[in-house]
Amino acid sequence: MSSDPKSPKISRDHFSVVPLNDKSDKKYWQSRTAEERLEHLQFLRRLNYGDSAAGRMMKVFEVVKMKSYIRGK
């Protein structure tokens, strides 16, 4: 990947499959500050969606009426 955070690029020369529930990953991200986690989130957004994703994240709320759930019925 490019070291320039403004234009991240993926090297498509290698491919690997890894588990997504690695406890060390969770521990690592819990040890980071909220600011560091958000910065990395923005980096991943730019990596996947390009520079157009560099703007602010949209706030979208949706109210959904759900049927009540009754156990055993």
Short mmCIF file of C-alpha atoms in Angstrom, two decimals:
data_model
loop_
_atom_site.label_atom_id
_atom_site.label_comp_id
_atom_site.label_asym_id
_atom_site.label_seq_id
_atom_site.Cartn_x
_atom_site.Cartn_y
_atom_site.Cartn_z
CA MET A 1 0.00 0.00 0.00
CA SER A 2 1.04 3.57 -0.52
CA SER A 3 2.40 5.39 2.51
CA ASP A 4 0.60 8.58 1.45
CA PRO A 5 -2.70 8.58 3.41
CA LYS A 6 -4.31 10.90 0.85
CA SER A 7 -4.10 8.34 -1.95
CA PRO A 8 -4.14 4.79 -0.56
CA LYS A 9 -3.69 1.99 -3.03
CA ILE A 10 -3.99 -1.78 -2.68
CA SER A 11 -1.26 -4.06 -3.95
CA ARG A 12 -3.12 -6.79 -5.82
CA ASP A 13 -0.05 -9.03 -6.17
CA HIS A 14 -0.86 -11.20 -3.16
CA PHE A 15 -3.97 -12.78 -1.75
CA SER A 16 -4.58 -14.37 1.64
CA VAL A 17 -7.59 -15.59 3.57
CA VAL A 18 -7.65 -14.86 7.29
CA PRO A 19 -10.22 -15.44 10.03
CA LEU A 20 -12.23 -12.35 10.94
CA ASN A 21 -12.64 -13.24 14.62
CA ASP A 22 -9.01 -13.11 15.77
CA LYS A 23 -8.91 -12.16 19.47
CA SER A 24 -5.57 -10.36 19.07
CA ASP A 25 -7.17 -8.04 16.48
CA LYS A 26 -9.96 -7.17 18.89
CA LYS A 27 -7.48 -6.58 21.70
CA TYR A 28 -5.36 -4.37 19.43
CA TRP A 29 -8.26 -2.14 18.36
CA GLN A 30 -9.54 -1.87 21.93
CA SER A 31 -6.09 -0.59 22.92
CA ARG A 32 -6.25 2.24 20.34
CA THR A 33 -7.83 5.60 21.10
CA ALA A 34 -11.17 6.53 19.57
CA GLU A 35 -9.37 9.07 17.37
CA GLU A 36 -6.96 6.42 16.03
CA ARG A 37 -9.84 4.05 15.28
CA LEU A 38 -11.75 6.76 13.42
CA GLU A 39 -8.65 7.75 11.44
CA HIS A 40 -8.21 4.15 10.33
CA LEU A 41 -11.91 3.92 9.46
CA GLN A 42 -11.52 6.97 7.21
CA PHE A 43 -8.42 5.38 5.64
CA LEU A 44 -10.38 2.19 4.87
CA ARG A 45 -13.26 4.22 3.39
CA ARG A 46 -10.86 6.04 1.04
CA LEU A 47 -9.17 2.75 0.15
CA ASN A 48 -12.48 1.13 -0.81
CA TYR A 49 -14.45 4.06 -2.21
CA GLY A 50 -11.79 6.52 -3.42
CA ASP A 51 -11.28 10.17 -2.61
CA SER A 52 -15.00 10.91 -2.91
CA ALA A 53 -15.41 9.11 0.44
CA ALA A 54 -13.04 11.54 2.14
CA GLY A 55 -15.93 13.80 3.12
CA ARG A 56 -17.87 13.48 6.31
CA MET A 57 -19.89 10.38 7.01
CA MET A 58 -23.62 10.84 6.56
CA LYS A 59 -25.89 10.52 9.55
CA VAL A 60 -28.86 8.38 8.63
CA PHE A 61 -31.50 7.31 11.09
CA GLU A 62 -34.40 5.05 10.30
CA VAL A 63 -37.24 4.21 12.66
CA VAL A 64 -38.57 0.71 12.18
CA LYS A 65 -41.66 -0.73 13.79
CA MET A 66 -41.05 -4.33 14.73
CA LYS A 67 -43.51 -7.03 15.59
CA SER A 68 -43.25 -7.98 19.23
CA TYR A 69 -41.38 -11.19 19.82
CA ILE A 70 -42.93 -13.65 22.27
CA ARG A 71 -40.94 -16.74 23.16
CA GLY A 72 -42.55 -20.07 22.62
CA LYS A 73 -45.22 -18.83 20.22
#
